[in-house]
Coordinates of C-alpha atoms and ligand atoms in Angstrom, one line a residue:
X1 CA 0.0 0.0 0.0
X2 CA 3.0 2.4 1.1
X3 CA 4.4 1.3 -2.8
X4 CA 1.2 2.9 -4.4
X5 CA 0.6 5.9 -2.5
X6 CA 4.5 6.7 -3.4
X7 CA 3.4 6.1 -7.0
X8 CA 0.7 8.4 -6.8
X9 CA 2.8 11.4 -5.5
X10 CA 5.8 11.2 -8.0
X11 CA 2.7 11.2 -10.9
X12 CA 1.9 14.8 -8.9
X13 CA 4.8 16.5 -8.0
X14 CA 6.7 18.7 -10.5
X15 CA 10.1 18.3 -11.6
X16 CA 12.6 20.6 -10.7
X17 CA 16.5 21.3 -10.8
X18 CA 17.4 18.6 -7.7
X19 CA 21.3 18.8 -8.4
X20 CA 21.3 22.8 -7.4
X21 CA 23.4 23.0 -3.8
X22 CA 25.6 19.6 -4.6
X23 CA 29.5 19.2 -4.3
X24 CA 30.3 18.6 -7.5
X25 CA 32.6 15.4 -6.6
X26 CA 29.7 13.8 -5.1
X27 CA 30.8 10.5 -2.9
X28 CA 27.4 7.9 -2.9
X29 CA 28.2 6.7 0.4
X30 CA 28.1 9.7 1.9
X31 CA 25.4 11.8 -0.4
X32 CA 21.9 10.9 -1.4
X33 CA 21.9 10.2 -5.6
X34 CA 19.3 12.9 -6.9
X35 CA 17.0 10.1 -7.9
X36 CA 17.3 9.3 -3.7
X37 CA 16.9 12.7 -3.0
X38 CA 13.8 13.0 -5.2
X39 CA 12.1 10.1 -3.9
X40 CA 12.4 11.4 -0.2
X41 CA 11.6 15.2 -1.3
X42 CA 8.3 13.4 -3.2
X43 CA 7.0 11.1 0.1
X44 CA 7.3 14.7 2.4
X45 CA 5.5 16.7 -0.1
X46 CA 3.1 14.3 -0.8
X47 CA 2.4 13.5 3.2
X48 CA 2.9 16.8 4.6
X49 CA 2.6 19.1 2.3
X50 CA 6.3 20.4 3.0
X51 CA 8.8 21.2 0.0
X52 CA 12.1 20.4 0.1
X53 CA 14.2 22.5 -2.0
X54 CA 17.6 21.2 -3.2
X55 CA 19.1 23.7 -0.8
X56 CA 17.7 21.2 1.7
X57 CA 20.0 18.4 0.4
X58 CA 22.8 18.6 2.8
X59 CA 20.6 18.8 5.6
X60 CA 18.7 16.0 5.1
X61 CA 21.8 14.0 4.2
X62 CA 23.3 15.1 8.1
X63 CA 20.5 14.5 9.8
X64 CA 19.8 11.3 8.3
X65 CA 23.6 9.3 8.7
X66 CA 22.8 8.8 12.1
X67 CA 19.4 7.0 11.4
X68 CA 21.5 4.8 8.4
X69 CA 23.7 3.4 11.1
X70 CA 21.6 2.7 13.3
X71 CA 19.6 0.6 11.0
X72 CA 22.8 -0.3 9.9
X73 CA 22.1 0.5 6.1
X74 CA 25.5 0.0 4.1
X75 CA 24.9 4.1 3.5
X76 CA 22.1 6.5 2.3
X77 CA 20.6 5.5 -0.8
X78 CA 20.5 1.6 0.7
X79 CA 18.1 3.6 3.3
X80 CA 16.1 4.7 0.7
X81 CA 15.9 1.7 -1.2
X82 CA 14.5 -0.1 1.8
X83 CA 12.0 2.4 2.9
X84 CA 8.9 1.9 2.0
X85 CA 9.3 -1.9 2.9
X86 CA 6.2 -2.3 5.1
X87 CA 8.5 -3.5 8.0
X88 CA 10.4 0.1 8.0
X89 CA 7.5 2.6 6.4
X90 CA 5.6 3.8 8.8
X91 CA 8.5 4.3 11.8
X92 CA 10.7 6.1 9.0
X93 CA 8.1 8.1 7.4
X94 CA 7.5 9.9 11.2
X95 CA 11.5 9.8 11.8
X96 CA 11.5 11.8 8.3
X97 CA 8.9 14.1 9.3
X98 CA 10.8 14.6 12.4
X99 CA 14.0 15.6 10.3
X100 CA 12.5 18.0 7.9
X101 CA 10.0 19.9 9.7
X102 CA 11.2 23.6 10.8
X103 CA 9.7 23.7 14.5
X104 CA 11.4 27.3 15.4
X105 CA 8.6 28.9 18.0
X106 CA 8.8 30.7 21.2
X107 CA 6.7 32.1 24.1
X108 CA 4.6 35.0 23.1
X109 CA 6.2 35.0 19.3
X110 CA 4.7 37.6 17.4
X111 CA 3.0 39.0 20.4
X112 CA 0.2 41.8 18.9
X113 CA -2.0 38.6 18.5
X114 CA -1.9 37.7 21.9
X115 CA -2.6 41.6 22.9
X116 CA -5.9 41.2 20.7
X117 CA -6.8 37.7 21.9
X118 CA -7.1 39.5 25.5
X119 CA -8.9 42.7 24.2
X120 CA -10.8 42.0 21.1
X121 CA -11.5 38.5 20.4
X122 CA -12.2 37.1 23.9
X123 CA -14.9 40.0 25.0
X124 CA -16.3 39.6 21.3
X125 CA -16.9 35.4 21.5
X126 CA -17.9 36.3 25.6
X127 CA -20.3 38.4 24.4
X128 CA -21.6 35.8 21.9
X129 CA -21.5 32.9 24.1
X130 CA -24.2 34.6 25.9
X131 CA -24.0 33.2 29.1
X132 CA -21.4 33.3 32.2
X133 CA -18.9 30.6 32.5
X134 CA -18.5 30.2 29.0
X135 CA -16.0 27.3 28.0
X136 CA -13.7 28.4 25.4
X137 CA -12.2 26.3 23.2
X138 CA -8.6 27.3 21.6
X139 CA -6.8 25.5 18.9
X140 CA -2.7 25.7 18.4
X141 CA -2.5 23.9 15.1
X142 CA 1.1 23.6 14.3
X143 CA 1.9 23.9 18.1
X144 CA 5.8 22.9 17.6
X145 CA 6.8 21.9 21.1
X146 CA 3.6 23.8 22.8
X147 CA 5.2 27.1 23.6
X148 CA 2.4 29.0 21.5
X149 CA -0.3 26.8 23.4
X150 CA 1.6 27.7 26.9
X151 CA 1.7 31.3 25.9
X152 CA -2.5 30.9 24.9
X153 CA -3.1 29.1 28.5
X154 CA -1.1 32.1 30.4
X155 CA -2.7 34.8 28.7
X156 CA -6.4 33.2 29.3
X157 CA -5.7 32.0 32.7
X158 CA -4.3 35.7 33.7
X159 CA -7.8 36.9 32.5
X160 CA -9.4 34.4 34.6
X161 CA -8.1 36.3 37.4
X162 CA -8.2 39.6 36.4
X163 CA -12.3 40.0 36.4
X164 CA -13.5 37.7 32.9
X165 CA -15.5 34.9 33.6
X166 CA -14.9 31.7 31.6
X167 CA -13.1 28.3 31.5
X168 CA -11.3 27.5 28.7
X169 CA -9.5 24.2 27.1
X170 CA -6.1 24.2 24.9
X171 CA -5.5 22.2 22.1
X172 CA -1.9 21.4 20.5
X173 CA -1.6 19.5 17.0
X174 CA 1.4 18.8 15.3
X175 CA 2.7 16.5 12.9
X176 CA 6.4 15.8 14.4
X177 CA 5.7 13.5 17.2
X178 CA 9.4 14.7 18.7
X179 CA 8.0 17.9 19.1
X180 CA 4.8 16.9 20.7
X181 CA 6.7 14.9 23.1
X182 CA 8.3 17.8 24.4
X183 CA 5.1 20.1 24.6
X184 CA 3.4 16.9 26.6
X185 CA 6.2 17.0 29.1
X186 CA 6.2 20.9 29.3
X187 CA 9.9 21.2 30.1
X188 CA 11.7 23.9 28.4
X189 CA 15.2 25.7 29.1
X190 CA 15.6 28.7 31.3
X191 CA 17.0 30.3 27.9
X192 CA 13.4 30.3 25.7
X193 CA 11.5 32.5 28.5
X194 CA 13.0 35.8 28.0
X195 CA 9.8 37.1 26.0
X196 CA 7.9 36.1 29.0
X197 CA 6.6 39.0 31.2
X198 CA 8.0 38.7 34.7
X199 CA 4.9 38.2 37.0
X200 CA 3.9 35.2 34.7
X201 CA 7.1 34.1 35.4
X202 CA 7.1 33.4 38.9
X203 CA 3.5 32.6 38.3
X204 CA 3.4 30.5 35.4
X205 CA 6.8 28.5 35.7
X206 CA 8.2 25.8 38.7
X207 CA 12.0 25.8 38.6
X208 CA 13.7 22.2 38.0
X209 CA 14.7 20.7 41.7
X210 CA 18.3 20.5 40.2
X211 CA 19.4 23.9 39.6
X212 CA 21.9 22.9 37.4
X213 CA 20.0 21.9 34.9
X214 CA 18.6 25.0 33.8
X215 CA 15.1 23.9 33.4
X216 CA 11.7 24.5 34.4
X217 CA 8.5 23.3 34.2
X218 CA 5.1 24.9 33.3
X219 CA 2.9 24.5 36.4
X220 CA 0.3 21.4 36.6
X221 CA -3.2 24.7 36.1
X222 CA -2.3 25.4 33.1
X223 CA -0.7 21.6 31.6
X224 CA -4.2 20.6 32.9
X225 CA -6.1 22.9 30.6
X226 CA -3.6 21.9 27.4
X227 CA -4.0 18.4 25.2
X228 CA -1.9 17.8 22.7
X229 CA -2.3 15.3 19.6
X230 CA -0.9 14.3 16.4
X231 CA -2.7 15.4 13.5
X232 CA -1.7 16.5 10.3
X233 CA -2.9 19.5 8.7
X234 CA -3.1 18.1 4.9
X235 CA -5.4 15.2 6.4
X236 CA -9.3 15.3 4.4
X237 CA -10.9 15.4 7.7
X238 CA -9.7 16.7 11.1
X239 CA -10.9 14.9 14.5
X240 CA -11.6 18.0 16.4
X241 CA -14.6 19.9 17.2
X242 CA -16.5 22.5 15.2
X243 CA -17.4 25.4 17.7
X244 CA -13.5 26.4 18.2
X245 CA -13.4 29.9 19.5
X246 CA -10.0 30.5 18.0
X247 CA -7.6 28.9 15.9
X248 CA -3.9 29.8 15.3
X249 CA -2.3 28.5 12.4
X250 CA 1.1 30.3 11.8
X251 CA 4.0 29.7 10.5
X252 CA 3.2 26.4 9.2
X253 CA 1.4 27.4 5.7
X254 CA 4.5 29.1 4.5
X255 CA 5.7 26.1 3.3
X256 CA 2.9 24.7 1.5
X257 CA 1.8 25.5 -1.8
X258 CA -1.5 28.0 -3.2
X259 CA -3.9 25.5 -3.2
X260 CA -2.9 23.6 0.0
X261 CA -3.0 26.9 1.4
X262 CA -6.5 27.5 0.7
X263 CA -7.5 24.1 1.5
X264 CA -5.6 24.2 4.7
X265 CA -7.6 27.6 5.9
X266 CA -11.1 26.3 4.7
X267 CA -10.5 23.3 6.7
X268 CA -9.4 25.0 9.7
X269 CA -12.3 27.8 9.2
X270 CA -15.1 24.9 9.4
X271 CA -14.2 24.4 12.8
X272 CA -14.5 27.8 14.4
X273 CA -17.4 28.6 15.6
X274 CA -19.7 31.9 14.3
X275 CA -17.9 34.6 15.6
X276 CA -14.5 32.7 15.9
X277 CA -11.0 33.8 14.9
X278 CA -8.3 32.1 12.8
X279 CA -4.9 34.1 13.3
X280 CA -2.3 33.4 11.1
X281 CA 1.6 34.4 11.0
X282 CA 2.2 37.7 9.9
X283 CA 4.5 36.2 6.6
X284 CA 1.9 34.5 5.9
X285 CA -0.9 36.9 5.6
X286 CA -1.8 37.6 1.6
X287 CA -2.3 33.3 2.0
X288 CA -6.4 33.9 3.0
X289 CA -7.9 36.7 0.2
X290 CA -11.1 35.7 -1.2
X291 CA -12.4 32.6 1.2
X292 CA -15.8 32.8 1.3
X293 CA -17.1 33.7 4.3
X294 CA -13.5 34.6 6.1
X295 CA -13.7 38.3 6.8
X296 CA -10.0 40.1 7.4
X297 CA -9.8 42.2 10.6
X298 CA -6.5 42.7 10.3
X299 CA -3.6 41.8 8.6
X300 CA -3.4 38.4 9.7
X301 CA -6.4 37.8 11.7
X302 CA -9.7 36.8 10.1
X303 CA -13.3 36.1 11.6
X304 CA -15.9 33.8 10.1
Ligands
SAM401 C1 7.8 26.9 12.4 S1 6.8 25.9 13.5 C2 5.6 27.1 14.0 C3 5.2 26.9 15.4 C4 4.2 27.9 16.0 N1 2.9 27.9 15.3 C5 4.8 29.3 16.0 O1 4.4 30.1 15.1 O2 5.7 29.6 16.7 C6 5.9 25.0 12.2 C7 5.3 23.7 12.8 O3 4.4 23.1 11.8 C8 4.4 21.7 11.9 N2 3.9 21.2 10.6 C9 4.5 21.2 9.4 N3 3.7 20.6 8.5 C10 2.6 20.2 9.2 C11 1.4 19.5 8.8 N4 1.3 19.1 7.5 N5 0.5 19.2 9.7 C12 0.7 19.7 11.0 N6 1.8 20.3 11.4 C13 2.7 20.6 10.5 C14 5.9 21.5 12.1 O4 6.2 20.2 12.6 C15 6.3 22.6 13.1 O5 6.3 22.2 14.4

């Protein structure tokens, strides 16, 4: 089954120059052949919806030696070869995804949309909720290793005790599962939090019993309030509920194509609720123009 679906996505994917970015006295046992190269570029465009430009090549090839040995392939291209043997398939295709996903986030990143989550879009789906205790529902959908989620859950819970009245519940997807490991354990280094304001800080953070390990922890309130799951954004159908409040998708559609794009954002738009928000990196905001029904606020924050 692996063998056809690979099938199918060579028949889609356009050609393009593979040998750009190369040493031109290429060594096979250390270097993937460009038909290699291809092949893996192919399976991660069809699956994910990522490209993998030939600039890419040397990083693949570094990231994946270790993997070869271990699996003790005689070198890359065997690996390749072997891959979508129904034995292997499946546990490389997520190592893979793993290797070529860009999962660069932080706390508070790009931090305008967290200033209008607290004073525009929370009141607004409050007031539409119509009732007190409302339950929000908030979806990080390429949640990297949970920081954004975290950052969601401080920003909501610090309302909670500054005079709104509502409970709310996190959500983190993702398709690297090394990434949703780490947002599940909730463990970061002292080094990420310096765009975090100081009273959420000490309010927001346990530090690890062993000093020297320069860790903390994000505190059991707000881990309880934040799931995290494996789903992949090019899926058909997504197992999540359709009255989200809000859903930020950034930094992910960047590296898909136009009409993944669009399919990506319709998608994601028929789970938010009437009223809800879909906020979107700000490189990525000419992505959303003309989706029925998806009204811009601002530059990359739309309503439905
Ligand atoms: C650059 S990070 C962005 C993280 C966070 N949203 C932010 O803006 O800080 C992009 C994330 O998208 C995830 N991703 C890439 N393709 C995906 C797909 N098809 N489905 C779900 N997540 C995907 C990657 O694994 C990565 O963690």
């Amino acid at each position: 089954m692996a063998r056809m679906a690979q099938h199918a996505m060579q028949a889609a994917i356009p050609s393009e120059d593979w040998s750009a970015g190369i040493p031109a006295d290429q060594d096979t046992a250390v270097h993937l052949s460009d038909r290699h190269f291809r092949t893996i570029a192919e399976l991660i465009e069809g699956q994910v919806g990522i490209k993998l430009p030939p600039g890419k090549r040397l990083m693949l090839e570094g990231r994946l030696h270790k993997r070869v040995r271990a699996l003790n392939f005689a070198d890359l291209n065997d690996y390749v070869d072997n891959l979508f043997e129904e034995h292997l398939f499946e546990t490389e295709l997520t190592h893979l995804i793993d290797v070529v996903t860009t999962n660069k986030t932080d706390f508070f990143r790009e931090p305008q949309h967290f200033t209008f989550m607290r004073e525009v879009a929370i009141p607004s789906l409050l007031k539409s909720h119509g009732r007190r205790n409302a339950n929000l529902k908030v979806w990080s959908s390429a949640s990297s290793t949970g920081m954004e989620a975290y950052t969601i859950a401080m920003v909501l819970d610090d309302m909670t005790r500054t005079g709104s009245s509502f409970q709310y519940r996190i959500l983190g997807t993702d398709i690297s599962t090394a990434v949703l490991r780490l947002a599940q354990t909730a463990i970061y280094t002292r080094d990420v939090l310096a765009p975090v304001p100081e009273p959420f800080l000490k309010r927001y953070f346990l530090n690890s019993r062993d000093k020297s390990r320069g860790e903390v922890r994000v505190v059991p309130e707000l881990r309880r309030m934040t799931h995290f799951m494996r789903m992949n954004l090019m899926d058909a159908v997504y197992p999540v509920d359709r009255d989200v409040d809000i859903i930020f998708c950034r930094n992910v559609l960047i590296y898909f194509d136009k009409p993944t794009q669009r399919k990506v954002v319709e998608r994601l738009c028929s789970h938010l609720r009437p009223g809800g928000y879909l906020l979107v990196g700000h490189s990525e905001s000419m992505v959303h123009s003309n989706i029925p029904g998806l009204k811009q606020v601002q530059p990359t924050i739309f309503q439905v």
